Amino acid sequence: MVQDEQWATDLAAIEEQALQALAKISDESDLQAWRTLHLGRSSAVMQTFTRLGQAPKEQRPALGQAANRVKQALESALALREQALGQAELERSLSSERLDVTLPGRQPHLGRLHIATQTLREIYRVFAEMGFQVYRSREVETDAFNFELLNIPAYHPARDMWDTFHTTTPGVVLRTHTSPGQIHAMREFAPEPVRVILPGMCYRYEQSSVRHEIQFNQVEVLAVGRGITFGDLKGTLQEFARRLFGQNVRTRLRPSYFPFTEPSAEMDVECFVCGGAGCQICKGSGWLEILGCGMVHPLVLQNGGYDPAVYSGFAAGMGPERMTILRYRIEDIRNFWGNDVRFLEQF
Amino acid sequence: MKIPLSWLKDYIDVNLPLPHLAHELTMCGLEVDEVELVGLPAPQDDGHGFKFTGITWQRDKFVVAEVREVMPHPNADRLVLCRLFDGTEELVVLTGAPNLYPYKDRGALAQPLKVAYAREGAQLYDGHQPGQVLTTLKRTKIRGVESFSMVCSEKELGISEEHEGVIILDPDAPTGMPLVDYMGDAVFEISILPNMIRNACVVGVARELAAQLDMPLKKSAPKLAWDGPSIEGQVYLQISDPELNPRFVLGLLRGVTPGASPYWVQRRLRLAGMRPISNVVDATNYAMLALGEPLHAFDYDVLVKRAGGKPPTIITRTAKPGEKLTTLDDVERDLNDHTILVCDGAGALSLAGVMGGLESEVTPETRNVLLEGASWNFINIRRTSGEQRLLSEASYRFSRGIHPALAQEGVELCLGYMAAWSGGEIAAGLVDAYPNPPPDAEVELSAAEVRRGLGIQLTADEMATLLRRLEFTCTVQGESVFVKTPPHRLDIGSGLTGKADLLEELARLYGYDNIPATRLGDELPPQRGNPLQEKEELLRDMLVRLGLQETVTYRLTSPEREARLLAVADAPYVRLANPIAAERTVMRRSLLASTLEVIEKNNRLRERLAIFEIGPVFLPQPDTELPVEQQRLTIALTGLRLPQAWDQRPQGALDFYDMKGILEALFTGLHVERVGYQPLEHPVFHPGKCAAVQVGEQPAGVLGELHPQVKARYDFGNHPVLAAELDLGVILGAVPFRYDAVAVPAYPPALEDLAVIVPEETTAQQVAEVIRQGGGKLLVDLQLFDIYRGAQIGAGKKSLAYKLTYQAQDHTLKEDEVRQARNRIIRRLEQALGASLRA
Ligand SMILES: [Zn+2]
């Protein structure tokens, strides 16, 4: 029994000594040394197992159990210590990898559509949902398509409304509006009903300035059918304005004149900058003029191949750049085709 | 057109708030751009918007006063002191107005001078500063005399720019009355539509407003006495071309005394934008502004003298070859053979409908006035006015069509004013030739047509009631109205056009606001979309995804600008007959030239530029009048591949392979297949760094690095400039409508590397083709990852290293299969290209 107690005392001392040594360890290599010293083949605990054979037979199970308990205790203490040390090491290394998150990131090159394209697409989208398809036609036109077939005879005062670039080929002009496309579209589609929008570049003989350009996009809208009324014109264009400028925007139609439509009108939307109170953008009027429109003139219908006694239609024309200018408060229309990247990259 | 409110009120008793009135005018088609207050108080905002400018005369600060005596200033010759009564007290007011000097030292004036008097604290325009600068009258001392108020000039009151003297009001102006009550006004600035020239006058505007508001239009014309001896035998008339001159009317006023018009006339003319000249001339201008008919006054005695003392004969005819005329503006004008003139037996008197001649104009010495009112062919006047570059109040109106009925009305109205303001007696009767009255068409319009066109239900009676407000003569028969146009407008046609014209009148009268908005209920056309345009947008999206910036440039350029790129000067161009700038004279033939100008403009602003444009070029054709408009795509790159950043040095300039990579990615994205690249000699590009692009068998364009000599003609940076110009039609034509997806393989691929040594001239494309042939179906991918040249493999050779991916869809590849494929590839490479494996 005395011998028993001696073994037990020895094991307790071995455990205590090893745990004390473990608590002092703070790095990985010391931990390995400790493992060799206290759990290796020649360690005190393991030696206890070796010497187990020398103990009296009836004492061996108790002794074995006791040694095993100490061995397990040391092993789990080691595991805990290892984990703690690993955690501490991770924290040390993470804290040394702290970035200045305010430094700029690496940006991929962002491609962009020209702002004119963006506006055109918005217009296409709204009209597409109402069944209007894009129809394009040529930019160098005959006088006949640009004027005469649109009820604008030579020398007519209405020609003053368009300052025209003529080419050196007599009777050939740069189109002053996309309206010639009305005739092209009608002649292509007659006698089917027509719902098209006609986008494209137009030209005016005009000194370019902050407000005027020699080249500009226009989008024309044309609907021809058997029962199209002025009320339809009003409704369709109102829907368009609401989609583009906001569901609550007020619009008004004001009598106007175009040779190829009658009755003719201009559509104003309530100024979205001042809400109608009057500001610099709307020049104090509270309204922004966004498009001209009207019922297709019977002679134009006829020139397009439709019998005005059976068919009617409406047309509208708008300037996407003007709309863009109003929307983004762009000060100089020459920015559009000037292509300064400092302008282009804003959109 | 400037319409003073006070004048408008001669014809209509309208008392609406100003913004409301402006709104009503705008909704008639008389768009009000601006309202200028000239005395009247600024209106409350009533939700109608409109821009208001101008000045308000405070009621208690501006009054009508009378100057009872003009006295010299003790210390200054150029100043006078006025003893003035402002309705409540007598004061002494200092002024420097030269038009008061003549009254100096006359003692108390028998008839006091009525003036516009501003008290201390009045807000008015500073007469001594250019433009309109508001200032407040303060008490000061001028040359030792205290001054705290003033007698006003037109400039100070915002009536005109006139500041030479003070206003002397008409003698009946009531002393002490607030000035705003006496002559406070507002001027409507109205844009006159081309088909509404009938409304370029006060009566016209009043008539539209009366119709709009359903109010009566008042008559306002002086009574004519016709008390002089008859005009008969005093002047003869001869019209040689009734097409060009449908009517000519003459009236005669004897014994006028030229002088200043009454102040109210002068004020109205000024507010309407005209300068008062004398009572005789003012009467013609005033009548024109009132009624819209331009009138011309001749000095009758000059005509008699030219006729050798006999009654003159007025002849209207076109100009003779070489004929000249000196017009009122003192310019001698060469006349064209279609220019219509007013002449007498001695020659041309005036440029008909445009401007009078210098010789026969009225002067302060004129005693007898022959007054002309006429009607001219508007197209002819438009041509003449354009050719002579002469815009006048007369040509503005006549070139848009004035009804001949107004010739007579105008002459009568003007005679009345002239007699009232300059004295004289009106010769009884007029000389009137009216050989060519306008057609008096009747237009039938049915209720059904109105419903079909406007979407509103009106009975024939309701239509007639509306149209009568604009003085149309209407007869109702069943469901239709038969409509005749009133004799002051030429804008209503006949037949189909007439119906459309009347629909517009009905829409205006019914009110655009009142027509209900509806959604299209008509049959939807076949929905074909626009596949080509949709593909073009897809292409744009793809290029943007590749990091490129879209640009849109001017289509107008000059051959010189394009020659920098193309170095061909004599290519056929679509040329402008009337260019507006030397640098924009033709439509471009090259889209790339435009794109390179964008690079040139921006290359100092960014270290890397990557842009594209889609747009047409214009190629004249020998056998047609119109050019071919071909859609092109250009891409341009220059600068650093990776610009400098805080953690990285700038790296490598963009080169040929960056451009090629963009095209490859673009074609992959668009599913365009069978794209080939062949070396190409092209004058624009570096001979060794240029390739032709082919899609299938079709040439699709070119890419490359700009030739150094071409580059030198631009202001580019140091880096190479890469460019591609492609035919959009070919590319979009190759974009498939649909394509098949490929199944994601269920079995693992086998990967291996292969390095082959080939002669330097062998192209990568040749090697790749052979590998593909050898690999057959199993070889699904092939990536070139290295090129080596050097001592290890010997001169004139290169080694190309590939990563090969083998894959079968239905099983895991066996080692044997891969080995066989590999051996096939190697064998083919050896046979076809003389290649060897690199150990
Ligand atoms: Zn505004």
Coordinates of N, CA and C and ligand atoms in Angstrom, one line a residue, chain A residues 271 273-274 278-279 282, ligand 1:
Chain A
C271 N -42.4 72.9 -65.8 CA -41.0 72.9 -65.5 C -40.7 72.1 -64.3
V273 N -37.9 71.9 -62.9 CA -36.9 72.5 -62.0 C -37.6 73.3 -60.9
C274 N -38.6 74.1 -61.4 CA -39.2 75.0 -60.4 C -40.6 74.6 -60.1
G278 N -41.7 79.3 -62.2 CA -40.8 80.2 -63.0 C -39.4 80.2 -62.6
C279 N -38.5 79.9 -63.5 CA -37.1 79.9 -63.1 C -36.3 80.2 -64.4
C282 N -36.9 77.6 -67.4 CA -38.1 77.7 -68.2 C -38.3 79.2 -68.6
Ligands
ZN1 ZN -38.8 76.6 -64.2

